[in-house]
Amino acid sequence: GKMRCGVIVLIIASIFGCNADNLNSVVQGNDEFTANTYKELVKISGKNNIIVSGLSAEIVLSLLANGAKGETQKQLLKGLSLPNNIENVNKAFTEITSRLKVNTPDLK
């Protein structure tokens, strides 16, 4: 449940040196963004068999937020359900994506 997820986030944060609150808020934001995106896609398509990579979309859109300033940046981060601090968002995504780059020889 939520407690287990919170413990996992804290462990990851402690291993990789990212502020746990910051990482947790970005992970929660990603969950919310992904769920909302999925719901909208289901409304549009009328089908439940949809695969969504909320993390991929959120990373790309957060790059857009990096180039934006002021109210535009604030609205992008709000729409992505991310904290209103682009530096903290960048740090959290750096930690998350570094874990995705791990080469595991057992995986083909």
mmCIF file of C-alpha atoms in Angstrom:
data_model
loop_
_atom_site.group_PDB
_atom_site.id
_atom_site.type_symbol
_atom_site.label_atom_id
_atom_site.label_comp_id
_atom_site.label_asym_id
_atom_site.label_seq_id
_atom_site.Cartn_x
_atom_site.Cartn_y
_atom_site.Cartn_z
ATOM 1 C CA GLY A 1 0.000 0.000 0.000
ATOM 2 C CA LYS A 2 0.953 3.627 0.474
ATOM 3 C CA MET A 3 3.111 2.837 3.520
ATOM 4 C CA ARG A 4 5.159 0.288 1.582
ATOM 5 C CA CYS A 5 5.580 2.727 -1.322
ATOM 6 C CA GLY A 6 6.682 5.440 1.105
ATOM 7 C CA VAL A 7 9.291 3.140 2.641
ATOM 8 C CA ILE A 8 10.634 2.254 -0.814
ATOM 9 C CA VAL A 9 10.896 5.944 -1.724
ATOM 10 C CA LEU A 10 12.796 6.650 1.505
ATOM 11 C CA ILE A 11 15.211 3.785 0.852
ATOM 12 C CA ILE A 12 15.879 4.956 -2.700
ATOM 13 C CA ALA A 13 16.366 8.520 -1.489
ATOM 14 C CA SER A 14 18.834 7.474 1.192
ATOM 15 C CA ILE A 15 20.840 5.359 -1.241
ATOM 16 C CA PHE A 16 21.092 8.071 -3.859
ATOM 17 C CA GLY A 17 21.353 11.137 -1.641
ATOM 18 C CA CYS A 18 18.236 12.885 -2.895
ATOM 19 C CA ASN A 19 16.057 14.703 -0.385
ATOM 20 C CA ALA A 20 13.359 12.176 0.560
ATOM 21 C CA ASP A 21 10.567 14.759 0.704
ATOM 22 C CA ASN A 22 11.559 16.116 -2.696
ATOM 23 C CA LEU A 23 11.749 12.670 -4.299
ATOM 24 C CA ASN A 24 8.497 11.611 -2.660
ATOM 25 C CA SER A 25 6.643 14.694 -3.927
ATOM 26 C CA VAL A 26 7.875 14.086 -7.489
ATOM 27 C CA VAL A 27 6.946 10.383 -7.325
ATOM 28 C CA GLN A 28 3.477 11.261 -6.000
ATOM 29 C CA GLY A 29 3.132 13.920 -8.690
ATOM 30 C CA ASN A 30 4.057 11.372 -11.333
ATOM 31 C CA ASP A 31 1.458 8.947 -9.989
ATOM 32 C CA GLU A 32 -1.216 11.652 -10.129
ATOM 33 C CA PHE A 33 -0.174 12.842 -13.602
ATOM 34 C CA THR A 34 -0.115 9.279 -14.972
ATOM 35 C CA ALA A 35 -3.541 8.451 -13.506
ATOM 36 C CA ASN A 36 -5.076 11.658 -14.870
ATOM 37 C CA THR A 37 -3.507 11.102 -18.292
ATOM 38 C CA TYR A 38 -4.799 7.526 -18.383
ATOM 39 C CA LYS A 39 -8.325 8.649 -17.461
ATOM 40 C CA GLU A 40 -8.337 11.255 -20.233
ATOM 41 C CA LEU A 41 -7.037 8.765 -22.815
ATOM 42 C CA VAL A 42 -9.755 6.281 -21.838
ATOM 43 C CA LYS A 43 -12.390 9.019 -22.301
ATOM 44 C CA ILE A 44 -11.038 9.855 -25.750
ATOM 45 C CA SER A 45 -10.553 6.295 -26.988
ATOM 46 C CA GLY A 46 -13.419 4.625 -25.151
ATOM 47 C CA LYS A 47 -11.149 1.664 -24.404
ATOM 48 C CA ASN A 48 -9.501 0.462 -21.213
ATOM 49 C CA ASN A 49 -6.594 -1.338 -22.892
ATOM 50 C CA ILE A 50 -4.173 1.565 -23.032
ATOM 51 C CA ILE A 51 -0.536 1.689 -22.025
ATOM 52 C CA VAL A 52 0.777 5.010 -20.769
ATOM 53 C CA SER A 53 4.316 5.897 -19.774
ATOM 54 C CA GLY A 54 3.554 8.807 -17.508
ATOM 55 C CA LEU A 55 7.194 9.087 -16.479
ATOM 56 C CA SER A 56 8.368 9.500 -20.071
ATOM 57 C CA ALA A 57 5.747 12.135 -20.818
ATOM 58 C CA GLU A 58 6.406 13.932 -17.559
ATOM 59 C CA ILE A 59 10.170 14.051 -18.124
ATOM 60 C CA VAL A 60 9.729 15.523 -21.605
ATOM 61 C CA LEU A 61 7.205 18.080 -20.374
ATOM 62 C CA SER A 62 9.410 18.977 -17.393
ATOM 63 C CA LEU A 63 12.171 19.774 -19.903
ATOM 64 C CA LEU A 64 9.731 22.218 -21.450
ATOM 65 C CA ALA A 65 9.135 23.678 -17.979
ATOM 66 C CA ASN A 66 12.906 24.193 -17.654
ATOM 67 C CA GLY A 67 12.809 26.501 -20.654
ATOM 68 C CA ALA A 68 9.759 28.389 -19.438
ATOM 69 C CA LYS A 69 9.775 31.261 -16.975
ATOM 70 C CA GLY A 70 7.400 32.801 -14.468
ATOM 71 C CA GLU A 71 3.721 31.978 -14.719
ATOM 72 C CA THR A 72 4.209 29.634 -17.699
ATOM 73 C CA GLN A 73 6.673 27.488 -15.752
ATOM 74 C CA LYS A 74 4.408 27.534 -12.703
ATOM 75 C CA GLN A 75 1.418 26.369 -14.776
ATOM 76 C CA LEU A 76 3.426 23.610 -16.480
ATOM 77 C CA LEU A 77 4.605 22.247 -13.133
ATOM 78 C CA LYS A 78 1.071 22.475 -11.726
ATOM 79 C CA GLY A 79 -0.338 20.630 -14.751
ATOM 80 C CA LEU A 80 2.283 17.926 -14.272
ATOM 81 C CA SER A 81 1.392 17.682 -10.549
ATOM 82 C CA LEU A 82 5.004 18.535 -9.698
ATOM 83 C CA PRO A 83 6.369 20.808 -6.957
ATOM 84 C CA ASN A 84 6.747 24.471 -7.915
ATOM 85 C CA ASN A 85 10.554 24.323 -7.696
ATOM 86 C CA ILE A 86 12.226 23.354 -10.972
ATOM 87 C CA GLU A 87 15.616 22.733 -9.326
ATOM 88 C CA ASN A 88 14.105 20.159 -6.961
ATOM 89 C CA VAL A 89 12.178 18.564 -9.822
ATOM 90 C CA ASN A 90 15.398 18.294 -11.843
ATOM 91 C CA LYS A 91 17.279 16.707 -8.922
ATOM 92 C CA ALA A 92 14.527 14.139 -8.396
ATOM 93 C CA PHE A 93 14.335 13.221 -12.091
ATOM 94 C CA THR A 94 18.131 12.909 -12.186
ATOM 95 C CA GLU A 95 17.948 10.378 -9.361
ATOM 96 C CA ILE A 96 15.052 8.492 -10.923
ATOM 97 C CA THR A 97 16.566 8.302 -14.415
ATOM 98 C CA SER A 98 19.975 7.273 -13.071
ATOM 99 C CA ARG A 99 18.291 4.165 -11.661
ATOM 100 C CA LEU A 100 16.778 3.410 -15.067
ATOM 101 C CA LYS A 101 20.227 3.436 -16.677
ATOM 102 C CA VAL A 102 21.563 0.577 -14.561
ATOM 103 C CA ASN A 103 22.846 -2.212 -16.787
ATOM 104 C CA THR A 104 21.573 -5.564 -15.573
ATOM 105 C CA PRO A 105 23.319 -8.402 -17.445
ATOM 106 C CA ASP A 106 20.510 -10.847 -16.611
ATOM 107 C CA LEU A 107 18.027 -8.810 -18.658
ATOM 108 C CA LYS A 108 18.051 -9.435 -22.393
#
